[in-house]
């Protein structure tokens, strides 16, 4: 079964067909984590990548349906459900995480999570460091205090830019590869703490005010854009990522954009191709770009591109270079 793309590290991901082996890989970030297969439409599959950056130990995964238990996490963790639906049970109290809608900051508590096909981003964090960042950024002693006996769920829907900045942080992590020292020198750990502190402080500021929650269609659009350089998503993957039914997803896109999710994705892919054509190095080829964007042939990309923009990729490159020469 094809897995959804990881938040980072797709090219170097470790892949597993055993839940036990997948759990061992993730337990380097979340100690005592165990995974158990759940019935699904295909064979069990798992992928993960991780990076230690300063005081932050980061991991991302992509899974088929499974159940996860954590007995002793040895500290605090920040968890963001990137794709799919997850429900966590802590001492009989359950909370749901839908993709891109909320994040959870978890103390060391026993927990069991049931997940559909999807992906997570998780980081082991220093809670004192997070509190310090809040104080520094707020300029006062007023901070969001986090209970040490239960999770703190922070909505992201009030500020769509928070999700988009998170995806860009993931791209920076991805660019560092396996070089945690480079990531630390670039301040990736500081960036993560600042993002967390910003999310906590802004959520607190807007808690008493009305705001329009960010819908799951917005999330699907952002998710498509975030993975567009990796490969296009299938409709089933969009359903899994958004936790929406096929009918709801189709209806929502038709009502919002006047087209299907697949048509919307195709348009965004063509916009991305055009952006990359304008910046294409002289030693790179359009054929290489076609393969990088997930097309099986240059002809397939050219046909779609011409349908959208009325010219071929080669003609776009020619026009771009004429304009560049004119500026010089």
Short mmCIF file of C-alpha atoms in Angstrom, two decimals:
data_model
loop_
_atom_site.label_atom_id
_atom_site.label_comp_id
_atom_site.label_asym_id
_atom_site.label_seq_id
_atom_site.Cartn_x
_atom_site.Cartn_y
_atom_site.Cartn_z
CA UNK A 1 0.00 0.00 0.00
CA UNK A 2 1.37 3.44 -0.95
CA UNK A 3 2.15 5.63 2.04
CA UNK A 4 1.52 9.36 2.23
CA UNK A 5 4.67 11.51 1.96
CA UNK A 6 6.62 12.26 5.13
CA UNK A 7 6.84 15.77 6.57
CA UNK A 8 10.60 15.64 5.90
CA UNK A 9 13.21 13.05 4.96
CA UNK A 10 11.21 11.39 2.20
CA UNK A 11 14.35 10.57 0.19
CA UNK A 12 16.11 8.94 3.16
CA UNK A 13 13.10 7.38 4.88
CA UNK A 14 13.40 4.00 6.57
CA UNK A 15 10.61 1.71 5.41
CA UNK A 16 9.10 -1.24 7.24
CA UNK A 17 6.43 -3.90 6.83
CA UNK A 18 6.65 -4.83 10.52
CA UNK A 19 5.00 -2.72 13.21
CA UNK A 20 7.64 -3.90 15.70
CA UNK A 21 10.52 -2.64 13.55
CA UNK A 22 8.71 0.63 12.82
CA UNK A 23 8.15 1.16 16.56
CA UNK A 24 11.83 0.62 17.32
CA UNK A 25 12.73 3.39 14.87
CA UNK A 26 10.23 5.85 16.36
CA UNK A 27 11.20 4.92 19.94
CA UNK A 28 14.47 6.81 19.48
CA UNK A 29 12.31 9.95 19.72
CA UNK A 30 9.42 8.62 21.86
CA UNK A 31 10.82 6.05 24.32
CA UNK A 32 8.72 2.94 25.06
CA UNK A 33 6.56 3.51 21.95
CA UNK A 34 5.01 0.31 20.57
CA UNK A 35 2.96 -0.22 17.40
CA UNK A 36 0.35 -2.84 16.53
CA UNK A 37 -1.22 -3.47 13.11
CA UNK A 38 -4.93 -2.86 12.64
CA UNK A 39 -7.05 -4.37 9.84
CA UNK A 40 -6.90 -2.31 6.66
CA UNK A 41 -7.42 -2.56 2.90
CA UNK A 42 -3.79 -3.48 2.15
CA UNK A 43 -0.65 -4.87 3.71
CA UNK A 44 0.86 -3.07 6.72
CA UNK A 45 3.43 -0.45 5.77
CA UNK A 46 5.40 2.13 7.72
CA UNK A 47 8.03 4.78 7.00
CA UNK A 48 9.89 7.21 9.22
CA UNK A 49 12.76 9.69 9.39
CA UNK A 50 14.35 11.47 12.32
CA UNK A 51 16.89 14.16 13.21
CA UNK A 52 18.44 15.28 16.48
CA UNK A 53 18.93 19.04 16.47
CA UNK A 54 20.22 20.65 19.66
CA UNK A 55 17.73 20.01 22.46
CA UNK A 56 15.03 18.83 20.03
CA UNK A 57 14.74 15.24 18.83
CA UNK A 58 12.47 15.25 15.77
CA UNK A 59 10.73 12.39 13.96
CA UNK A 60 8.08 12.00 11.29
CA UNK A 61 6.22 8.91 10.18
CA UNK A 62 3.69 7.64 7.68
CA UNK A 63 1.62 4.58 8.57
CA UNK A 64 -1.22 2.32 7.59
CA UNK A 65 -3.94 1.80 10.26
CA UNK A 66 -2.34 0.98 13.60
CA UNK A 67 -2.58 1.29 17.37
CA UNK A 68 0.24 2.93 19.33
CA UNK A 69 0.99 2.72 23.04
CA UNK A 70 3.45 4.77 25.08
CA UNK A 71 4.16 3.66 28.66
CA UNK A 72 7.02 5.97 29.65
CA UNK A 73 8.02 8.73 27.22
CA UNK A 74 10.82 10.02 29.52
CA UNK A 75 9.72 13.63 29.06
CA UNK A 76 7.63 16.10 27.07
CA UNK A 77 6.65 15.80 23.40
CA UNK A 78 5.02 18.02 20.82
CA UNK A 79 2.77 16.16 18.37
CA UNK A 80 1.14 17.35 15.18
CA UNK A 81 -1.15 15.15 13.10
CA UNK A 82 -0.08 15.89 9.53
CA UNK A 83 -2.39 13.50 7.69
CA UNK A 84 -5.18 11.13 8.64
CA UNK A 85 -7.18 10.88 11.86
CA UNK A 86 -5.95 9.90 15.31
CA UNK A 87 -7.72 9.35 18.62
CA UNK A 88 -5.71 9.18 21.85
CA UNK A 89 -6.91 7.71 25.15
CA UNK A 90 -5.28 8.90 28.40
CA UNK A 91 -6.75 7.47 31.59
CA UNK A 92 -10.12 6.95 29.89
CA UNK A 93 -10.28 10.48 28.48
CA UNK A 94 -10.14 10.65 24.71
CA UNK A 95 -9.15 13.45 22.36
CA UNK A 96 -9.20 13.57 18.57
CA UNK A 97 -6.59 15.05 16.28
CA UNK A 98 -7.60 15.92 12.74
CA UNK A 99 -4.92 16.88 10.21
CA UNK A 100 -3.67 20.43 10.44
CA UNK A 101 -6.40 21.42 12.94
CA UNK A 102 -4.61 21.22 16.28
CA UNK A 103 -1.37 20.25 17.97
CA UNK A 104 -0.83 18.44 21.25
CA UNK A 105 1.84 19.05 23.88
CA UNK A 106 2.16 15.88 25.92
CA UNK A 107 3.79 15.33 29.32
CA UNK A 108 5.01 11.88 30.33
CA UNK A 109 1.64 10.12 30.60
CA UNK A 110 0.61 6.65 29.54
CA UNK A 111 -1.43 6.76 26.36
CA UNK A 112 -2.93 4.67 23.58
CA UNK A 113 -3.57 6.10 20.12
CA UNK A 114 -5.58 4.62 17.27
CA UNK A 115 -4.59 5.94 13.85
CA UNK A 116 -5.94 5.67 10.33
CA UNK A 117 -3.54 5.79 7.37
CA UNK A 118 -1.66 9.04 7.70
CA UNK A 119 1.37 10.81 9.10
CA UNK A 120 2.63 12.50 12.26
CA UNK A 121 5.35 14.95 13.22
CA UNK A 122 6.63 14.49 16.77
CA UNK A 123 9.45 16.13 18.72
CA UNK A 124 10.93 15.48 22.14
CA UNK A 125 11.30 18.94 23.69
CA UNK A 126 12.75 20.62 26.77
CA UNK A 127 9.72 22.08 28.53
CA UNK A 128 11.83 24.61 30.47
CA UNK A 129 13.24 25.88 27.19
CA UNK A 130 9.73 26.29 25.79
CA UNK A 131 8.64 28.24 28.88
CA UNK A 132 11.72 30.45 28.56
CA UNK A 133 10.92 31.20 24.90
CA UNK A 134 7.37 32.17 25.82
CA UNK A 135 8.63 34.67 28.41
CA UNK A 136 11.19 36.12 26.03
CA UNK A 137 8.69 36.52 23.21
CA UNK A 138 5.84 37.89 25.31
CA UNK A 139 8.08 40.33 27.17
CA UNK A 140 6.28 39.53 30.43
CA UNK A 141 5.95 36.72 32.93
CA UNK A 142 2.53 35.94 31.45
CA UNK A 143 2.85 32.56 29.73
CA UNK A 144 0.65 29.60 28.89
CA UNK A 145 1.21 27.08 31.68
CA UNK A 146 1.08 23.44 30.64
CA UNK A 147 -0.31 20.82 33.07
CA UNK A 148 2.00 17.88 33.70
CA UNK A 149 -0.77 15.28 34.11
CA UNK A 150 -2.70 15.67 30.86
CA UNK A 151 -2.21 16.83 27.26
CA UNK A 152 -2.63 20.43 26.16
CA UNK A 153 -4.49 20.67 22.85
CA UNK A 154 -3.84 23.89 20.93
CA UNK A 155 -6.04 24.72 17.89
CA UNK A 156 -4.32 25.88 14.70
CA UNK A 157 -7.47 26.86 12.81
CA UNK A 158 -7.47 30.43 14.09
CA UNK A 159 -4.28 31.26 12.19
CA UNK A 160 -3.76 29.52 8.80
CA UNK A 161 -0.24 30.98 8.49
CA UNK A 162 0.88 28.82 11.42
CA UNK A 163 0.36 25.64 9.43
CA UNK A 164 2.08 27.09 6.38
CA UNK A 165 5.10 28.20 8.38
CA UNK A 166 5.28 24.72 9.92
CA UNK A 167 5.52 23.16 6.44
CA UNK A 168 8.37 25.55 5.60
CA UNK A 169 10.21 24.55 8.78
CA UNK A 170 9.88 20.95 7.60
CA UNK A 171 11.48 21.93 4.28
CA UNK A 172 14.44 23.43 6.12
CA UNK A 173 14.79 20.22 8.17
CA UNK A 174 14.59 18.22 4.94
CA UNK A 175 17.33 20.32 3.35
CA UNK A 176 19.65 19.49 6.28
CA UNK A 177 19.41 15.77 5.46
CA UNK A 178 20.93 13.75 8.30
CA UNK A 179 23.22 16.58 9.43
CA UNK A 180 21.85 17.48 12.85
CA UNK A 181 24.87 19.69 13.58
CA UNK A 182 24.11 21.80 10.51
CA UNK A 183 20.45 22.06 11.55
CA UNK A 184 21.56 23.23 15.00
CA UNK A 185 23.94 25.84 13.55
CA UNK A 186 21.08 27.13 11.40
CA UNK A 187 18.92 27.42 14.50
CA UNK A 188 16.28 24.88 13.52
CA UNK A 189 15.74 23.94 17.19
CA UNK A 190 15.28 27.62 18.04
CA UNK A 191 12.84 27.96 15.15
CA UNK A 192 10.76 25.04 16.46
CA UNK A 193 10.62 26.50 19.98
CA UNK A 194 9.66 29.90 18.57
CA UNK A 195 6.91 28.32 16.46
CA UNK A 196 5.56 26.45 19.47
CA UNK A 197 5.71 29.55 21.70
CA UNK A 198 4.01 31.66 19.04
CA UNK A 199 1.23 29.11 18.65
CA UNK A 200 0.66 28.93 22.41
CA UNK A 201 0.65 32.72 22.89
CA UNK A 202 -1.57 33.48 19.90
CA UNK A 203 -4.04 30.74 20.84
CA UNK A 204 -4.25 32.28 24.33
CA UNK A 205 -4.80 35.77 22.88
CA UNK A 206 -7.65 34.60 20.63
CA UNK A 207 -9.29 32.21 23.11
CA UNK A 208 -11.88 34.77 24.15
CA UNK A 209 -12.53 36.20 20.69
CA UNK A 210 -14.57 34.89 17.80
CA UNK A 211 -12.71 33.55 14.81
CA UNK A 212 -13.57 31.50 11.78
CA UNK A 213 -12.01 28.03 12.15
CA UNK A 214 -9.85 26.81 9.33
CA UNK A 215 -11.68 24.09 7.41
CA UNK A 216 -10.35 20.75 6.31
CA UNK A 217 -10.53 21.83 2.66
CA UNK A 218 -8.00 24.57 3.47
CA UNK A 219 -5.81 21.92 5.03
CA UNK A 220 -6.07 19.63 1.99
CA UNK A 221 -5.04 22.53 -0.25
CA UNK A 222 -2.03 23.31 1.93
CA UNK A 223 -1.11 19.62 2.12
CA UNK A 224 -1.23 19.28 -1.66
CA UNK A 225 1.03 22.33 -2.01
CA UNK A 226 3.43 20.98 0.64
CA UNK A 227 3.85 17.62 -1.13
CA UNK A 228 3.58 18.81 -4.71
CA UNK A 229 7.34 18.58 -5.33
CA UNK A 230 7.35 14.99 -4.07
CA UNK A 231 4.50 13.48 -6.09
CA UNK A 232 0.80 14.06 -6.77
CA UNK A 233 -1.66 12.58 -4.29
CA UNK A 234 -4.35 10.10 -5.26
CA UNK A 235 -7.96 10.84 -4.34
CA UNK A 236 -7.84 8.07 -1.72
CA UNK A 237 -4.75 9.65 -0.18
CA UNK A 238 -6.53 13.01 -0.03
CA UNK A 239 -9.43 11.32 1.76
CA UNK A 240 -7.04 9.65 4.22
CA UNK A 241 -5.06 12.84 4.77
CA UNK A 242 -8.13 15.00 5.42
CA UNK A 243 -10.23 12.38 7.24
CA UNK A 244 -13.10 13.32 4.91
CA UNK A 245 -15.21 10.90 2.91
CA UNK A 246 -14.86 10.88 -0.88
CA UNK A 247 -18.31 12.42 -1.25
CA UNK A 248 -17.63 15.21 1.27
CA UNK A 249 -14.26 15.98 -0.30
CA UNK A 250 -15.68 16.17 -3.83
CA UNK A 251 -18.66 18.28 -2.74
CA UNK A 252 -16.49 20.69 -0.74
CA UNK A 253 -14.09 21.31 -3.63
CA UNK A 254 -16.89 21.74 -6.16
CA UNK A 255 -18.65 24.21 -3.88
CA UNK A 256 -15.46 26.14 -3.06
CA UNK A 257 -13.52 26.04 -6.35
CA UNK A 258 -15.93 24.74 -8.98
CA UNK A 259 -13.73 21.73 -9.72
CA UNK A 260 -12.79 18.34 -8.29
CA UNK A 261 -9.86 17.85 -5.89
CA UNK A 262 -7.85 16.13 -8.65
CA UNK A 263 -8.47 19.03 -11.05
CA UNK A 264 -7.42 21.51 -8.37
CA UNK A 265 -4.23 19.53 -7.72
CA UNK A 266 -3.47 19.40 -11.44
CA UNK A 267 -3.80 23.18 -11.67
CA UNK A 268 -1.47 23.66 -8.69
CA UNK A 269 1.07 21.28 -10.22
CA UNK A 270 1.07 23.30 -13.42
CA UNK A 271 1.55 26.54 -11.48
CA UNK A 272 4.49 24.94 -9.67
CA UNK A 273 5.97 23.69 -12.96
CA UNK A 274 5.75 27.22 -14.35
CA UNK A 275 7.48 28.66 -11.27
CA UNK A 276 10.30 26.16 -11.63
CA UNK A 277 10.64 26.77 -15.38
CA UNK A 278 11.29 30.46 -14.73
CA UNK A 279 14.11 29.48 -12.36
CA UNK A 280 15.44 26.49 -14.32
CA UNK A 281 19.28 26.48 -14.38
CA UNK A 282 20.88 26.50 -17.83
CA UNK A 283 22.44 23.08 -17.20
CA UNK A 284 19.08 21.46 -16.30
CA UNK A 285 16.59 20.02 -18.77
CA UNK A 286 12.81 20.14 -19.00
CA UNK A 287 12.79 16.34 -19.10
CA UNK A 288 14.53 16.22 -15.71
CA UNK A 289 11.97 18.65 -14.32
CA UNK A 290 9.12 16.49 -15.65
CA UNK A 291 10.46 13.44 -13.83
CA UNK A 292 11.09 15.43 -10.64
CA UNK A 293 7.47 16.63 -10.70
CA UNK A 294 6.19 13.06 -10.95
CA UNK A 295 5.36 12.87 -14.67
CA UNK A 296 6.14 9.62 -16.47
CA UNK A 297 7.12 11.41 -19.68
CA UNK A 298 7.96 14.91 -20.88
CA UNK A 299 5.09 14.62 -23.37
CA UNK A 300 2.55 14.13 -20.55
CA UNK A 301 3.73 17.28 -18.77
CA UNK A 302 3.91 19.32 -22.00
CA UNK A 303 0.34 18.41 -22.98
CA UNK A 304 -1.09 19.51 -19.61
CA UNK A 305 1.10 22.59 -19.47
CA UNK A 306 0.02 23.81 -22.90
CA UNK A 307 -3.63 23.20 -21.98
CA UNK A 308 -3.25 25.48 -18.96
CA UNK A 309 -0.99 28.22 -20.31
CA UNK A 310 -1.33 28.08 -24.10
CA UNK A 311 2.40 27.54 -24.65
CA UNK A 312 4.95 24.76 -24.22
CA UNK A 313 7.50 24.62 -21.39
CA UNK A 314 10.28 25.35 -23.91
CA UNK A 315 8.47 28.51 -25.04
CA UNK A 316 8.11 29.62 -21.40
CA UNK A 317 11.86 29.17 -20.82
CA UNK A 318 12.61 31.12 -23.97
CA UNK A 319 10.40 34.03 -22.89
CA UNK A 320 11.88 34.05 -19.38
CA UNK A 321 15.44 34.21 -20.69
CA UNK A 322 14.59 37.00 -23.12
CA UNK A 323 13.26 39.05 -20.19
CA UNK A 324 16.33 38.23 -18.09
CA UNK A 325 18.67 39.33 -20.91
CA UNK A 326 16.68 42.54 -21.35
CA UNK A 327 17.12 43.40 -17.64
CA UNK A 328 20.86 42.85 -17.95
#
